[in-house]
Coordinates of C-alpha atoms and ligand atoms in Angstrom, one line a residue:
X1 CA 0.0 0.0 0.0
X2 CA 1.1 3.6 -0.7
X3 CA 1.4 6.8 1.5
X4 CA 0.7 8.6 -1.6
X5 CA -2.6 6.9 -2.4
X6 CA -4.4 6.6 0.6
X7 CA -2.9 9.9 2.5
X8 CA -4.3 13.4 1.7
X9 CA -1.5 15.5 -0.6
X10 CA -1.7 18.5 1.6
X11 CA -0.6 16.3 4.7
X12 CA 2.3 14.4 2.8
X13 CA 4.1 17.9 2.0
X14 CA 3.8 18.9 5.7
X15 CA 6.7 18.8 8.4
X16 CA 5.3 17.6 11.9
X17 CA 5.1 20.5 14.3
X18 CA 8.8 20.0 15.6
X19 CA 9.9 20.9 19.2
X20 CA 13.4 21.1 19.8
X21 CA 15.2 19.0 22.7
X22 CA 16.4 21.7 24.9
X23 CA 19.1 19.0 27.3
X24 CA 19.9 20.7 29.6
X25 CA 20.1 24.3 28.2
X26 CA 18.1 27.4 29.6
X27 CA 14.8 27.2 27.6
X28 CA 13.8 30.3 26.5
X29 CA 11.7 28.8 23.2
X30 CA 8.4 28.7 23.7
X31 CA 7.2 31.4 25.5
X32 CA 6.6 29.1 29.4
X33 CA 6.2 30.5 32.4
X34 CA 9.8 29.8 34.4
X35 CA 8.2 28.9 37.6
X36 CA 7.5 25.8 39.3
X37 CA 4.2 25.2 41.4
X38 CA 5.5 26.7 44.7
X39 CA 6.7 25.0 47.4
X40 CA 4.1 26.4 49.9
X41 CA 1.3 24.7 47.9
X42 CA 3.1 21.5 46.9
X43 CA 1.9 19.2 49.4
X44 CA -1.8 20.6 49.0
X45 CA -2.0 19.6 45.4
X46 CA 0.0 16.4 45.9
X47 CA -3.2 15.8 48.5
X48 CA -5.3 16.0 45.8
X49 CA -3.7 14.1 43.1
X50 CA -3.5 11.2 45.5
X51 CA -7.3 10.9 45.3
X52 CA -8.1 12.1 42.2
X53 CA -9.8 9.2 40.9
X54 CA -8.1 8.0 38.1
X55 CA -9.7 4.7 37.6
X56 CA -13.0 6.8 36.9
X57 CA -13.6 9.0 33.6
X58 CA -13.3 12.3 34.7
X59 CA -16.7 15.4 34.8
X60 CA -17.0 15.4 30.9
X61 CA -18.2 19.2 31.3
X62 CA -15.8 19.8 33.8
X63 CA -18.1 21.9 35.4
X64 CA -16.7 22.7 38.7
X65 CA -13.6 24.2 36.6
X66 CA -15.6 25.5 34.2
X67 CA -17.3 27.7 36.7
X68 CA -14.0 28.8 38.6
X69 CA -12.5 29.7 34.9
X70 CA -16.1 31.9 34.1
X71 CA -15.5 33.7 37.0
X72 CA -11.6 34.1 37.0
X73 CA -11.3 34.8 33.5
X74 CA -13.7 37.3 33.7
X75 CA -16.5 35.8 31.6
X76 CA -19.2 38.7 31.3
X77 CA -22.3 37.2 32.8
X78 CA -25.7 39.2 33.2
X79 CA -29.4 39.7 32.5
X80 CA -28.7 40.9 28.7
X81 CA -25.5 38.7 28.0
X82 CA -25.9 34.6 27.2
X83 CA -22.1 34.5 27.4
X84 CA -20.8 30.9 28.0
X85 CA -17.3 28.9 27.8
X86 CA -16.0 25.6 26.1
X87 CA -12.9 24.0 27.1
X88 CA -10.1 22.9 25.2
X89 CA -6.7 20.2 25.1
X90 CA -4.9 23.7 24.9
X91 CA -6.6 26.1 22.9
X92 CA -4.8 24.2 19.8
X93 CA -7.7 21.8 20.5
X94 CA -10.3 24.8 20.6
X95 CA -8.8 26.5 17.2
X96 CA -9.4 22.5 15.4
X97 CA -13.2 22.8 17.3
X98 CA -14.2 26.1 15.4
X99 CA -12.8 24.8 12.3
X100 CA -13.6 21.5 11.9
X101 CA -17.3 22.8 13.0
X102 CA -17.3 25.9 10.1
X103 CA -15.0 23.4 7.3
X104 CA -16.4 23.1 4.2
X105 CA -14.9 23.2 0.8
X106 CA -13.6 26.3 -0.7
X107 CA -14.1 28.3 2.9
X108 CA -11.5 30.0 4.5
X109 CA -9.6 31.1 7.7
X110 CA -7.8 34.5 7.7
X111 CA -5.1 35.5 9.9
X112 CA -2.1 38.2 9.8
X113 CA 1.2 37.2 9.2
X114 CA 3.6 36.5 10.7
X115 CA 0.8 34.7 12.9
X116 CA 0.6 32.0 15.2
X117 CA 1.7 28.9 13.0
X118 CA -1.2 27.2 14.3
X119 CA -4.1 29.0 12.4
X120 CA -2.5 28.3 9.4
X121 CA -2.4 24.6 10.1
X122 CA -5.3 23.8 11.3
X123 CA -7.1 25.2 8.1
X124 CA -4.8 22.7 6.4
X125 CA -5.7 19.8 8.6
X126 CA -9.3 20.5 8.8
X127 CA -9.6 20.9 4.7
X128 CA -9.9 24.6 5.0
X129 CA -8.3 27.3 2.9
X130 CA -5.8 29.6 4.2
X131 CA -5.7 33.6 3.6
X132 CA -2.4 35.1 5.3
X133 CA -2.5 39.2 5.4
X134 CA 1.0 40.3 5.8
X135 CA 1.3 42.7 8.7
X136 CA 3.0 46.3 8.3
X137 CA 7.0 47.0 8.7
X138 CA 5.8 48.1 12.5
X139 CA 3.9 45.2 13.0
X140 CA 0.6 47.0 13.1
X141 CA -2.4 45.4 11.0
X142 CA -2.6 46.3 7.4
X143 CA -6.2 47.6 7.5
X144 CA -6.7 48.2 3.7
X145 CA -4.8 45.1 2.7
X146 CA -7.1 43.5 5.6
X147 CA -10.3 44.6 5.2
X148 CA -9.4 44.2 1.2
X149 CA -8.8 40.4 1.8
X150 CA -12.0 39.7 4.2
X151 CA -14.6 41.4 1.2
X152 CA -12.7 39.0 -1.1
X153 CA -12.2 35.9 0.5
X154 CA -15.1 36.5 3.2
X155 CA -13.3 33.7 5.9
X156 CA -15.4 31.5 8.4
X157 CA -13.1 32.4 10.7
X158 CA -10.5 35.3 11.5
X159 CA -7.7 35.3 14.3
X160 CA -6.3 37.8 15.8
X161 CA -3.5 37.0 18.6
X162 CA -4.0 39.8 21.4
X163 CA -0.9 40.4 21.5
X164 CA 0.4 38.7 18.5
X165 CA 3.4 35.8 18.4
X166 CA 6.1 36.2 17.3
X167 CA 5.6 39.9 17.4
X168 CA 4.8 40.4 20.8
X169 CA 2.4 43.6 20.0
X170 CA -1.1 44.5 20.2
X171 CA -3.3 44.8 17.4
X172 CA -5.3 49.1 17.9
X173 CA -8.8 48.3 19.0
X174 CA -10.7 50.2 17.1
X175 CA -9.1 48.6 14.0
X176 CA -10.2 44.9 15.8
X177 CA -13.8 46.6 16.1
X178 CA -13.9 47.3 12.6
X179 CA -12.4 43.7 11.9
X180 CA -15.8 42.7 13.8
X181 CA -18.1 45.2 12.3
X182 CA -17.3 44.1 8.6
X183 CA -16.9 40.4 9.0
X184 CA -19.4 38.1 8.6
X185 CA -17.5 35.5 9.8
X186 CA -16.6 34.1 13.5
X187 CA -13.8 36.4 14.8
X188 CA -11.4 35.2 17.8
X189 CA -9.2 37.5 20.1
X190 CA -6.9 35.2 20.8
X191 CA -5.5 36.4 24.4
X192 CA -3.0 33.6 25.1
X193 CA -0.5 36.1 26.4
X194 CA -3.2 38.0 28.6
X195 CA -1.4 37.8 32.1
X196 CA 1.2 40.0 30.2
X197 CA -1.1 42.2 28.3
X198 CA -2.9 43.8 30.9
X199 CA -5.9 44.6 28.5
X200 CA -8.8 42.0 27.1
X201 CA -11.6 42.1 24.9
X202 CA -13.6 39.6 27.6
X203 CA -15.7 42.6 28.4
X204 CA -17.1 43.1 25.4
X205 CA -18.2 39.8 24.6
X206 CA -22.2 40.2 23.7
X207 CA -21.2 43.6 22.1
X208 CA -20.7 41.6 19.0
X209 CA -22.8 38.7 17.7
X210 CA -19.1 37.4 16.3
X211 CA -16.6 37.8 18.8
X212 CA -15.3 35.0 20.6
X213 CA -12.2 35.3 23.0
X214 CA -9.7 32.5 23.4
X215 CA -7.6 32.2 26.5
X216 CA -5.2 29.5 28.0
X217 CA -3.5 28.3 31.4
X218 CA -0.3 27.6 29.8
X219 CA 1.4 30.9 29.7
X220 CA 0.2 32.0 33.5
X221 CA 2.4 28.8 34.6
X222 CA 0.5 25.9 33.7
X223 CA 1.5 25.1 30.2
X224 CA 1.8 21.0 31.4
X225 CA -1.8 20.8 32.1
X226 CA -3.1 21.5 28.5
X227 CA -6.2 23.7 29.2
X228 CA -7.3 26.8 27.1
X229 CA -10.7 28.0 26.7
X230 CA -13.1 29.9 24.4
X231 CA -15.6 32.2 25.8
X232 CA -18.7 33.7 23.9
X233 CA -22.3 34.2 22.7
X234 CA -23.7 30.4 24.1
X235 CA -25.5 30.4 20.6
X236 CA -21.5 29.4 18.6
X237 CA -20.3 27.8 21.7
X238 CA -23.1 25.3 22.1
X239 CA -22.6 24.3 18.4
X240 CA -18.7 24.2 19.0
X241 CA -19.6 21.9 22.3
X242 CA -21.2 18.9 19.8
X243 CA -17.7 18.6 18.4
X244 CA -15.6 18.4 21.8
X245 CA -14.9 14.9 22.5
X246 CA -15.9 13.6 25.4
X247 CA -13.1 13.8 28.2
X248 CA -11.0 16.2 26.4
X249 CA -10.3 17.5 30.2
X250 CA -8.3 14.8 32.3
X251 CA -8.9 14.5 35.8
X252 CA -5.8 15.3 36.8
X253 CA -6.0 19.0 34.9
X254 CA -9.6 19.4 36.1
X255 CA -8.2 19.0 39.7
X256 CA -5.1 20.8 39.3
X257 CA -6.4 23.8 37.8
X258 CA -9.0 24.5 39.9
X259 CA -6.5 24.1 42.6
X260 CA -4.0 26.6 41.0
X261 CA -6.9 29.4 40.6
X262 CA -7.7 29.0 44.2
X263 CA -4.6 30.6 44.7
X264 CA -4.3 32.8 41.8
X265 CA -2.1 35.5 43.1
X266 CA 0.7 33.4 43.5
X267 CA 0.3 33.1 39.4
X268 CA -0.4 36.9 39.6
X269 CA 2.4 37.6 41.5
X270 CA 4.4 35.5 38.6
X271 CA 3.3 37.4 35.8
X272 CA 4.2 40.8 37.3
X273 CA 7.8 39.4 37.7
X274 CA 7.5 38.5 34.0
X275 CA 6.6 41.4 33.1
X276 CA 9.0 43.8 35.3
X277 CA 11.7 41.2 33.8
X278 CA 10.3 41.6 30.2
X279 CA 10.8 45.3 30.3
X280 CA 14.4 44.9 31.6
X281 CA 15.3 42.6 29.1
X282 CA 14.2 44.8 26.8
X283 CA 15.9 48.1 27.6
X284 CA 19.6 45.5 28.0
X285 CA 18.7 44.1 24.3
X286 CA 18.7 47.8 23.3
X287 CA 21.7 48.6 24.6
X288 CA 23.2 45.9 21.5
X289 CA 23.7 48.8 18.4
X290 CA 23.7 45.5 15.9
X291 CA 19.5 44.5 17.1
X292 CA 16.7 46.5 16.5
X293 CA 14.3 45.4 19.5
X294 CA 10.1 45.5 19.1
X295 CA 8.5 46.4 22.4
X296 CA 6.2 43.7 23.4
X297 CA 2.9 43.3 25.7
X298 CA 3.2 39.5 25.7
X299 CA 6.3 36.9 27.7
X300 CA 8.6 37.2 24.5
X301 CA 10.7 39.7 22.8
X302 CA 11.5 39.7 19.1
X303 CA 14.4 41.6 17.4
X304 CA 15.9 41.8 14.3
X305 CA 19.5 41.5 13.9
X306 CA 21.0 44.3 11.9
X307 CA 24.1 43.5 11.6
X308 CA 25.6 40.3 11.7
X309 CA 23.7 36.6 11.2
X310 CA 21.1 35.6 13.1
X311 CA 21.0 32.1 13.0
X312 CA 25.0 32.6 13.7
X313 CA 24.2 34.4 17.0
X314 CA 21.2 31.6 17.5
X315 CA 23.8 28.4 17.3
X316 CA 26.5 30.6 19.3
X317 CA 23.6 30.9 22.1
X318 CA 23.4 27.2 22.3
X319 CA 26.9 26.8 22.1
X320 CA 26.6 29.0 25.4
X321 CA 23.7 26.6 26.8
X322 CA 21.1 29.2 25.7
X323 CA 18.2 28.0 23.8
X324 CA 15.8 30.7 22.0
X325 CA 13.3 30.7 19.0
X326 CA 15.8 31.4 15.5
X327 CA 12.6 32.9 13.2
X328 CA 15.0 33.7 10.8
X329 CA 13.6 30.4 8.8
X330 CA 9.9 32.0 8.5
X331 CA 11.3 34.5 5.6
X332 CA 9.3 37.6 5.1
X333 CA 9.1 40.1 7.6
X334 CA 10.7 37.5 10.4
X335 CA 14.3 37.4 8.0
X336 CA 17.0 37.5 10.4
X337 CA 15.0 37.8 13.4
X338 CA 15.4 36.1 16.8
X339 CA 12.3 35.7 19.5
X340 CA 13.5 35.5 23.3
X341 CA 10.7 34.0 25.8
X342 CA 11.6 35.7 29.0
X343 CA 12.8 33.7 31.9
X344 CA 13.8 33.7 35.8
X345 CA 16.6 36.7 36.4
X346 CA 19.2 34.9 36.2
X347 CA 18.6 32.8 32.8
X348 CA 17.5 36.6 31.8
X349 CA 21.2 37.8 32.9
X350 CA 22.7 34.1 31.5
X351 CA 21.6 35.2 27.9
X352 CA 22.9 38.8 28.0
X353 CA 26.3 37.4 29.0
X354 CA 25.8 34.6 26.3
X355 CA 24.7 37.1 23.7
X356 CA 27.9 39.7 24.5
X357 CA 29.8 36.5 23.8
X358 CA 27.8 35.9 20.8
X359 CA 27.6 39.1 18.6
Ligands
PMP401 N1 -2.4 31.1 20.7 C1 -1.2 31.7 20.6 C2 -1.1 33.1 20.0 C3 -0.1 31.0 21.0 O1 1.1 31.6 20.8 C4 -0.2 29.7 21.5 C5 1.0 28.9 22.0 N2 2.2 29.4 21.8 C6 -1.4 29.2 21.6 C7 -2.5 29.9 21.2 C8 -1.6 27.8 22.1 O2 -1.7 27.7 23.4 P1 -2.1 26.4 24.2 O3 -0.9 26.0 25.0 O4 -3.2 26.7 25.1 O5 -2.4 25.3 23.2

């Protein structure tokens, strides 16, 4: 029997997602939260792992998390809004949902680019068409070129990463709103990097019959437990819900996520490291005359390397036990550029010494 005749053409030309083996380097890839669950609360969740019953299927509707995450998350609930959430494997599992639930021949996803790869392969997996808008020089969206291509190709589904990866920005609001107003499609806010971002469009969910907001666990420090969830008007989500398979949630991330958002501040209190680290790592990558570094609202920081090579500086890093993201290979806008997940002070400090060394 052959590959080529039984397997679909536009899977045999694709490379598996590939995740690199960092040994024993300081991992600053994929955009993870450096902390470990606390010591003070160790115990407490080990406690409840122990008799987490794992012989049992777990709540397929999850609902005592799915109530916790409503209210964390900031779900807007009231007399007028019918607002409601699904819950994903990651939100990877809640972006193959929405399009294996809108997939139909000749229909389309759009997306900016560079975007998260994701989006992009997703539409491919789920038999969906593709429209990537390149973004501006400054990262900013193209609105013309946007609201060009959505009149054109009028997509199922847009995405819009709030803020964007790899770019680390945010997309202006009023240019999302328009997004919204002249779509016909389903559009999703993608906030994976909210605990960064310190802004949301969660509160105006209901505002717009077709805005749905996406958020995950995995960048506030719980990347292991694979949860993500989409949040909006019950009338999508209930249709998205038929799709879910049953279980998608495991026990053990039902029981450690609610755990974890019991205590919440200690996540919180995370995330404001992050961030006070973010915006030091960016004013020390500044100080480098041969980068040009874009401010970001997310856990990452991307820059371009003007002078010199950057998949030379990228190896050199690893030589140095540093491992970032080399987006050089993308092409396009991302030619020569380097993303930098930001990490504990010291593997922060590590990679400045590493990159002096490197450049
Ligand atoms: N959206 C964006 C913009 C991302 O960058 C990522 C992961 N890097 C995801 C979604 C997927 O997150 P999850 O871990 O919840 O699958």
């Amino acid at each position: 029997m052959k590959v080529e005749n039984l397997i679909r053409k536009e899977i045999q030309v694709l490379n598996a997602y590939h995740v690199p083996d960092p040994g024993k380097m300081i991992k600053l890839d994929a955009m993870e939260n450096p902390y470990h669950m606390p010591d003070a609360l160790m115990d407490e969740w080990l406690e409840l792992v122990k008799h987490a019953e794992i012989n049992r299927y777990p709540d397929p509707a999850a609902s005592k998390l799915s109530s916790v995450l409503k209210s964390y998350m900031g779900v807007p609930q009231g007399i007028t809004s019918d607002n409601t959430i699904i819950l994903g494997n990651g939100s990877d599992e809640l972006i193959q949902i929405m399009a294996m639930a809108v997939a139909q021949p000749g229909r389309k996803i759009l997306a900016p680019e560079p975007g998260f790869v994701m989006y992009n392969m997703i539409a491919t997996f789920t038999g969906l068409e593709y429209v990537g808008v390149p973004l501006k020089e400054d990262f900013s969206l193209d609105m013309p070129a946007m609201l060009d291509a959505i009149r054109l190709h009028q997509p199922v589904l847009i995405f819009l990463a709030y803020p964007n990866n790899p770019t680390g920005n945010l997309f202006a609001d009023d240019e999302i709103e328009e997004i919204l107003n002249v779509a016909q499609g389903l559009v999703v806010v993608d906030e994976a990097y909210h605990p960064f971002a310190c802004t949301s469009f969660m509160p105006r969910l209901g505002e717009f019959d077709n805005l749905l907001v996406m958020r995950t666990v995995s960048k506030m420090g719980l990347a292991g437990l694979r949860l993500g969830l989409l949040a909006g008007p019950e009338k999508w989500i209930s249709e998205f819900d038929k799709i879910r398979l049953p279980y998608n949630i495991n026990i053990l991330t039902q029981v450690t996520a609610e755990f974890a958002l019991k205590h919440a501040e200690v996540f919180e209190q995370q995330a404001t490291t992050i961030r006070e680290q973010r915006d030091w790592l960016f004013k020390e990558l500044s100080v480098f005359s041969q980068f040009d570094v874009f401010p970001s609202r997310a856990n990452f920081i991307l820059l371009r390397v003007l002078e010199g090579d950057a998949s030379q500086i990228f190896e050199s890093l690893k030589q140095c036990g540093v491992l970032i993201k080399n987006s050089h290979s993308a092409g396009g806008v991302l030619t020569q550029c380097l993303r930098i997940t930001v990490g504990l002070p010291e593997e922060n400090q590590a990679l400045i010494s590493a990159l002096k060394k490197s450049v």
